[in-house]
Short mmCIF file of C-alpha atoms and ligand atoms in Angstrom, two decimals:
data_model
loop_
_atom_site.label_atom_id
_atom_site.label_comp_id
_atom_site.label_asym_id
_atom_site.label_seq_id
_atom_site.Cartn_x
_atom_site.Cartn_y
_atom_site.Cartn_z
CA MET A 1 0.33 0.29 -0.45
CA LYS A 2 1.08 3.45 -0.87
CA ILE A 3 0.03 6.66 1.13
CA ILE A 4 -0.42 9.33 -1.69
CA ASP A 5 1.04 12.33 0.22
CA GLY A 6 -0.90 14.88 -0.42
CA LYS A 7 0.98 17.45 1.51
CA ALA A 8 4.50 17.26 -0.11
CA VAL A 9 2.83 17.40 -3.60
CA SER A 10 1.03 20.56 -2.30
CA GLU A 11 4.55 21.61 -1.28
CA GLU A 12 6.24 21.27 -4.29
CA LEU A 13 3.55 22.67 -6.01
CA LYS A 14 3.73 25.75 -4.13
CA ASN A 15 7.36 25.86 -4.49
CA SER A 16 7.47 25.98 -8.11
CA MET A 17 4.46 28.60 -7.91
CA LYS A 18 6.46 31.38 -5.91
CA GLN A 19 9.12 31.28 -9.07
CA ASP A 20 5.85 31.39 -11.12
CA VAL A 21 4.97 34.14 -9.09
CA LEU A 22 8.23 36.05 -9.00
CA GLU A 23 8.33 36.18 -12.99
CA TYR A 24 4.56 37.57 -12.77
CA LYS A 25 5.89 40.05 -10.61
CA GLN A 26 8.76 41.53 -12.60
CA LYS A 27 6.74 41.44 -15.73
CA PHE A 28 3.59 43.32 -14.37
CA GLU A 29 4.51 45.18 -10.89
CA ARG A 30 2.24 43.37 -9.03
CA VAL A 31 1.56 40.05 -7.55
CA PRO A 32 -1.71 38.27 -7.72
CA HIS A 33 -4.49 38.75 -5.20
CA LEU A 34 -7.29 36.47 -3.86
CA ALA A 35 -9.99 37.84 -1.11
CA ALA A 36 -12.10 35.55 1.09
CA ILE A 37 -15.76 36.38 2.41
CA LEU A 38 -15.99 34.36 5.94
CA VAL A 39 -19.59 34.90 7.07
CA GLY A 40 -19.97 33.89 11.16
CA ASP A 41 -17.76 32.06 13.26
CA ASN A 42 -18.20 28.66 12.16
CA PRO A 43 -14.59 27.06 13.33
CA ALA A 44 -13.92 24.70 10.45
CA SER A 45 -14.85 27.78 8.23
CA LYS A 46 -12.19 30.26 10.40
CA ALA A 47 -8.91 27.14 9.92
CA TYR A 48 -9.87 26.66 6.36
CA VAL A 49 -9.96 30.46 5.24
CA SER A 50 -6.58 30.75 7.39
CA ASN A 51 -5.06 27.92 5.65
CA LYS A 52 -5.88 29.88 1.83
CA VAL A 53 -4.37 33.26 3.56
CA LYS A 54 -1.43 30.95 4.50
CA SER A 55 -1.11 29.38 1.39
CA CYS A 56 -1.37 32.89 -0.14
CA ASP A 57 1.56 34.12 1.64
CA GLN A 58 3.63 30.83 0.99
CA VAL A 59 3.31 31.52 -2.84
CA GLY A 60 3.67 35.10 -2.69
CA PHE A 61 -0.09 36.44 -3.46
CA LYS A 62 -2.02 38.94 -1.95
CA SER A 63 -4.60 38.11 0.35
CA SER A 64 -7.78 39.83 1.92
CA VAL A 65 -10.16 38.19 3.76
CA ILE A 66 -13.59 39.92 4.97
CA THR A 67 -15.56 39.10 7.82
CA LEU A 68 -19.04 39.54 8.43
CA PRO A 69 -21.44 38.46 10.89
CA GLU A 70 -23.56 35.53 11.40
CA ASP A 71 -26.94 37.36 11.41
CA ILE A 72 -25.58 39.87 8.15
CA SER A 73 -28.78 40.34 6.00
CA GLU A 74 -28.43 38.36 2.27
CA ASP A 75 -28.85 41.87 0.39
CA ASP A 76 -25.21 43.42 2.48
CA LEU A 77 -23.64 40.07 1.71
CA ILE A 78 -24.84 40.51 -1.97
CA SER A 79 -23.37 44.43 -1.59
CA GLU A 80 -19.94 43.02 -0.17
CA ILE A 81 -19.65 40.73 -3.28
CA GLU A 82 -20.34 43.32 -5.63
CA LYS A 83 -17.44 45.04 -3.88
CA LEU A 84 -15.47 42.78 -4.88
CA ASN A 85 -16.30 41.78 -8.25
CA ALA A 86 -15.79 45.53 -8.85
CA ASP A 87 -12.59 45.51 -7.21
CA LYS A 88 -9.41 46.03 -10.43
CA ASP A 89 -7.55 45.11 -7.85
CA ILE A 90 -8.63 41.54 -7.22
CA ASP A 91 -8.26 38.81 -9.43
CA GLY A 92 -10.40 36.03 -7.72
CA PHE A 93 -12.32 35.71 -4.55
CA ILE A 94 -14.38 32.79 -2.82
CA VAL A 95 -17.21 33.10 -0.38
CA GLN A 96 -16.46 30.33 2.43
CA LEU A 97 -19.28 28.05 3.01
CA PRO A 98 -21.70 26.93 4.44
CA LEU A 99 -23.28 30.09 4.95
CA PRO A 100 -26.09 30.66 7.79
CA LYS A 101 -29.44 28.86 6.67
CA HIS A 102 -30.88 32.74 6.06
CA ILE A 103 -28.66 33.31 3.41
CA SER A 104 -29.77 31.16 -0.17
CA GLU A 105 -26.46 29.93 -1.73
CA VAL A 106 -27.59 29.85 -5.28
CA ARG A 107 -28.01 33.26 -5.16
CA VAL A 108 -24.98 34.26 -3.65
CA THR A 109 -22.75 31.91 -6.04
CA LEU A 110 -24.79 33.66 -8.60
CA ALA A 111 -23.91 36.80 -7.68
CA ILE A 112 -19.95 36.33 -8.23
CA ASP A 113 -18.67 37.16 -11.43
CA HIS A 114 -17.77 33.92 -12.90
CA LYS A 115 -14.14 35.79 -13.88
CA LYS A 116 -13.32 36.34 -10.27
CA ASP A 117 -14.81 32.77 -9.32
CA VAL A 118 -12.01 30.74 -8.70
CA ASP A 119 -13.89 28.19 -6.24
CA GLY A 120 -15.21 27.55 -9.51
CA PHE A 121 -18.96 27.36 -8.13
CA HIS A 122 -20.25 29.22 -10.27
CA PRO A 123 -22.80 27.74 -13.12
CA ILE A 124 -20.72 29.61 -15.64
CA ASN A 125 -17.81 27.76 -14.83
CA PHE A 126 -19.85 24.33 -13.91
CA GLY A 127 -21.31 23.85 -17.38
CA ARG A 128 -17.85 24.84 -19.17
CA MET A 129 -16.68 21.96 -16.89
CA ALA A 130 -18.95 19.56 -18.00
CA GLN A 131 -18.52 20.75 -21.37
CA GLY A 132 -14.38 20.67 -21.50
CA LEU A 133 -14.21 24.62 -22.02
CA PRO A 134 -11.77 26.40 -20.31
CA CYS A 135 -13.12 27.52 -16.68
CA TYR A 136 -12.09 27.36 -13.19
CA LEU A 137 -12.52 23.84 -11.91
CA PRO A 138 -13.63 23.43 -8.35
CA ALA A 139 -10.88 23.21 -6.34
CA THR A 140 -11.59 20.10 -4.52
CA PRO A 141 -11.80 17.81 -7.82
CA TYR A 142 -8.98 19.69 -9.23
CA GLY A 143 -6.39 18.91 -6.38
CA ILE A 144 -7.94 15.21 -6.82
CA THR A 145 -6.83 15.14 -10.85
CA MET A 146 -3.44 16.77 -10.02
CA LEU A 147 -2.71 14.07 -7.09
CA LEU A 148 -3.99 10.94 -9.62
CA ASP A 149 -1.53 12.72 -12.03
CA ARG A 150 1.07 13.01 -9.96
CA TYR A 151 1.11 9.27 -8.88
CA ASN A 152 0.59 7.95 -12.47
CA ILE A 153 -2.57 6.45 -11.76
CA GLU A 154 -4.25 5.06 -14.61
CA THR A 155 -7.78 6.83 -15.00
CA ALA A 156 -9.00 5.37 -18.92
CA GLY A 157 -11.50 2.32 -19.02
CA LYS A 158 -11.22 2.46 -15.20
CA HIS A 159 -14.27 2.36 -12.87
CA VAL A 160 -14.47 5.19 -10.43
CA VAL A 161 -16.91 4.80 -7.64
CA VAL A 162 -17.79 8.05 -5.99
CA VAL A 163 -19.57 8.09 -2.89
CA GLY A 164 -21.71 11.21 -2.40
CA ARG A 165 -23.10 13.68 -5.02
CA SER A 166 -22.63 17.32 -3.38
CA ASN A 167 -22.19 19.92 -5.99
CA ILE A 168 -18.70 21.13 -4.76
CA VAL A 169 -17.08 17.49 -4.98
CA GLY A 170 -19.43 14.28 -6.07
CA THR A 171 -20.74 15.89 -9.30
CA PRO A 172 -18.03 17.31 -10.88
CA ILE A 173 -15.59 15.13 -9.92
CA SER A 174 -17.42 12.54 -11.51
CA ILE A 175 -18.31 14.83 -15.00
CA LEU A 176 -14.53 15.72 -15.21
CA LEU A 177 -13.73 11.60 -14.81
CA SER A 178 -15.91 10.77 -17.22
CA ARG A 179 -14.90 12.84 -19.56
CA LYS A 180 -12.05 12.30 -22.33
CA SER A 181 -9.25 13.93 -21.29
CA LYS A 182 -5.86 12.97 -19.86
CA ILE A 183 -7.00 12.37 -15.93
CA GLY A 184 -10.71 11.08 -17.37
CA ASP A 185 -11.91 8.21 -19.91
CA ALA A 186 -13.37 6.45 -16.80
CA THR A 187 -16.44 4.64 -16.05
CA VAL A 188 -18.13 5.97 -13.63
CA THR A 189 -20.50 5.47 -11.20
CA LEU A 190 -21.76 8.30 -9.04
CA THR A 191 -23.39 6.88 -5.40
CA HIS A 192 -25.81 8.81 -2.92
CA SER A 193 -27.79 7.87 0.00
CA LYS A 194 -30.38 6.55 -2.11
CA THR A 195 -28.57 4.01 -4.01
CA LYS A 196 -29.70 0.18 -3.42
CA ASN A 197 -26.57 -2.33 -2.63
CA LEU A 198 -23.97 0.68 -2.20
CA HIS A 199 -21.22 -2.00 -0.50
CA TYR A 200 -22.19 -4.11 -3.58
CA ILE A 201 -21.27 -1.00 -5.96
CA VAL A 202 -18.22 0.16 -4.45
CA GLN A 203 -16.83 -3.32 -4.08
CA GLN A 204 -16.20 -3.24 -7.90
CA ALA A 205 -14.29 0.18 -7.83
CA ASP A 206 -10.81 0.00 -9.26
CA ILE A 207 -11.10 4.07 -7.62
CA VAL A 208 -13.29 5.00 -4.73
CA ILE A 209 -13.45 8.76 -4.12
CA ALA A 210 -15.30 9.04 -0.95
CA ALA A 211 -16.95 12.31 -0.14
CA ILE A 212 -20.02 11.74 1.69
CA GLY A 213 -19.52 13.78 5.09
CA ILE A 214 -19.52 10.95 7.39
CA PRO A 215 -16.80 9.82 9.47
CA GLY A 216 -15.20 6.00 8.59
CA PHE A 217 -18.64 5.58 6.03
CA VAL A 218 -16.57 3.65 3.68
CA THR A 219 -14.81 0.10 5.33
CA ALA A 220 -12.39 -2.46 4.07
CA ASP A 221 -15.12 -4.61 3.31
CA MET A 222 -16.37 -2.31 0.93
CA ILE A 223 -12.96 -2.38 -1.07
CA LYS A 224 -11.67 -4.20 -3.98
CA ASP A 225 -8.00 -5.86 -2.71
CA GLY A 226 -5.94 -3.17 -4.78
CA ALA A 227 -8.03 -0.82 -5.48
CA VAL A 228 -7.25 3.28 -5.36
CA VAL A 229 -8.96 5.06 -2.52
CA ILE A 230 -9.47 8.60 -2.48
CA ASP A 231 -10.65 10.21 0.94
CA VAL A 232 -12.58 13.85 0.47
CA GLY A 233 -13.85 14.09 3.95
CA ILE A 234 -13.09 16.51 6.79
CA ASN A 235 -14.60 15.52 9.68
CA ARG A 236 -13.88 16.62 13.41
CA VAL A 237 -14.83 13.47 16.02
CA GLU A 238 -14.42 13.05 20.22
CA ASP A 239 -11.80 11.97 20.91
CA ASP A 240 -11.07 10.85 24.64
CA GLN A 241 -7.28 9.98 25.05
CA LEU A 242 -6.21 13.01 23.10
CA THR A 243 -5.82 16.57 24.99
CA SER A 244 -7.54 18.17 22.37
CA GLY A 245 -10.37 16.06 23.06
CA SER A 246 -11.03 15.91 19.36
CA LYS A 247 -8.78 14.76 15.96
CA LEU A 248 -9.85 14.80 12.08
CA VAL A 249 -11.06 11.76 10.23
CA GLY A 250 -12.06 10.60 6.77
CA ASP A 251 -14.87 9.42 4.89
CA VAL A 252 -12.39 6.56 5.07
CA ASP A 253 -12.17 3.60 7.65
CA TYR A 254 -8.13 4.37 7.07
CA GLU A 255 -6.66 1.76 9.44
CA GLY A 256 -8.95 -1.12 7.87
CA VAL A 257 -9.27 -0.21 4.07
CA SER A 258 -5.37 0.78 3.62
CA LYS A 259 -4.74 -2.90 4.30
CA LYS A 260 -6.32 -3.42 1.01
CA SER A 261 -6.13 -0.75 -1.12
CA SER A 262 -2.47 -0.11 -3.82
CA PHE A 263 -2.80 3.82 -3.30
CA ILE A 264 -4.67 6.00 -0.28
CA THR A 265 -5.03 8.98 0.92
CA PRO A 266 -4.40 10.04 4.53
CA VAL A 267 -6.86 12.32 6.69
CA PRO A 268 -5.47 15.27 7.44
CA GLY A 269 -2.20 15.47 4.79
CA GLY A 270 -4.09 13.65 1.55
CA VAL A 271 -6.79 15.53 -0.90
CA GLY A 272 -7.22 18.46 1.89
CA PRO A 273 -3.79 20.72 1.09
CA MET A 274 -4.53 19.69 -2.50
CA THR A 275 -7.90 21.51 -2.06
CA VAL A 276 -6.28 24.70 -1.73
CA MET A 277 -3.91 24.43 -4.15
CA GLY A 278 -6.46 24.12 -6.46
CA LEU A 279 -7.33 27.38 -5.52
CA ILE A 280 -3.80 28.94 -5.97
CA MET A 281 -3.68 27.83 -9.40
CA ASN A 282 -6.83 28.88 -10.24
CA THR A 283 -6.49 32.00 -8.85
CA PHE A 284 -2.70 32.25 -10.63
CA LYS A 285 -4.83 31.72 -13.80
CA ALA A 286 -7.15 34.53 -13.30
CA ALA A 287 -4.45 36.74 -12.87
CA GLN A 288 -2.74 35.98 -16.17
CA LYS A 289 -6.54 36.18 -17.80
CA THR A 290 -5.74 32.56 -18.88
CA ILE A 291 -9.55 31.71 -18.87
CA TYR A 292 -11.35 35.09 -19.00
CA SER A 293 -10.04 37.79 -21.06
N1 GUN B 1 -16.64 25.09 1.78
C1 GUN B 1 -15.42 23.25 1.64
N2 GUN B 1 -15.10 23.22 1.34
C2 GUN B 1 -15.04 24.51 0.46
C3 GUN B 1 -14.65 25.32 -0.66
O1 GUN B 1 -13.70 24.48 -0.98
N3 GUN B 1 -14.95 26.56 -0.89
C4 GUN B 1 -15.80 27.34 -0.04
N4 GUN B 1 -16.27 28.44 -0.74
N5 GUN B 1 -16.26 26.88 0.92
C5 GUN B 1 -15.94 25.41 1.16
#
């Protein structure tokens, strides 16, 4: 069994991005600028945003965080988004999800200028992705394809089973891997809470992508010998043995599954750091106007 070391790959990519940023700075006398809107004080969201800021610092990007109160109205949040849409110094921005219940994620996503939508959540980017047109790929699926590429994991003709159909991971990764492309050409089954015979279907997979948000959901009995297992879950669970009282675990029972898989991503240190890298790559493309002029 080989561990897919997302942390190490993301460090390599950050180092090469650092060089690219130096060249960009020489040419344009500015650096790429990413902004993030953080609404409320969800501890996980705060941690994700501070990770994104740290990564921007590491590669030499400028970053800005706009922190807004939990009880902000939807209209006021949209006004903040419109300010960022209009700000010429900001190449791309994200609105960290989840949002408080009184705010419509759909309305927020639609308000973001698709040319600055470095999360790749806007339907224009999503639609372009589905048709194989240039676009910002959603950060987590982008990160997963970079890992599969880096570890030379063949996807053509393989059976990929995706567990979970979210807009930001399960659905887009199933589209990406089924497309005619280098990291693609797979036969993809997208499973979800209403899927019948889920265990049986996952057992057929050459590559399993677990993105369901349930700690330890994918167990060893569901895994074919030699399967590749990509764990997208980041779940905080209680652990009395630790002084912190809790730990992060994925959607895969790592202990059992790693005994049968050929490759597996750990949590933390697998997909997580590559998601941030996907965002960094998209922001650099936004600054260079690679996708939209
Ligand atoms: N919440 C969980 N993952 C993500 C992500 O990739 N982007 C944003 N904006 N929010 C998230």
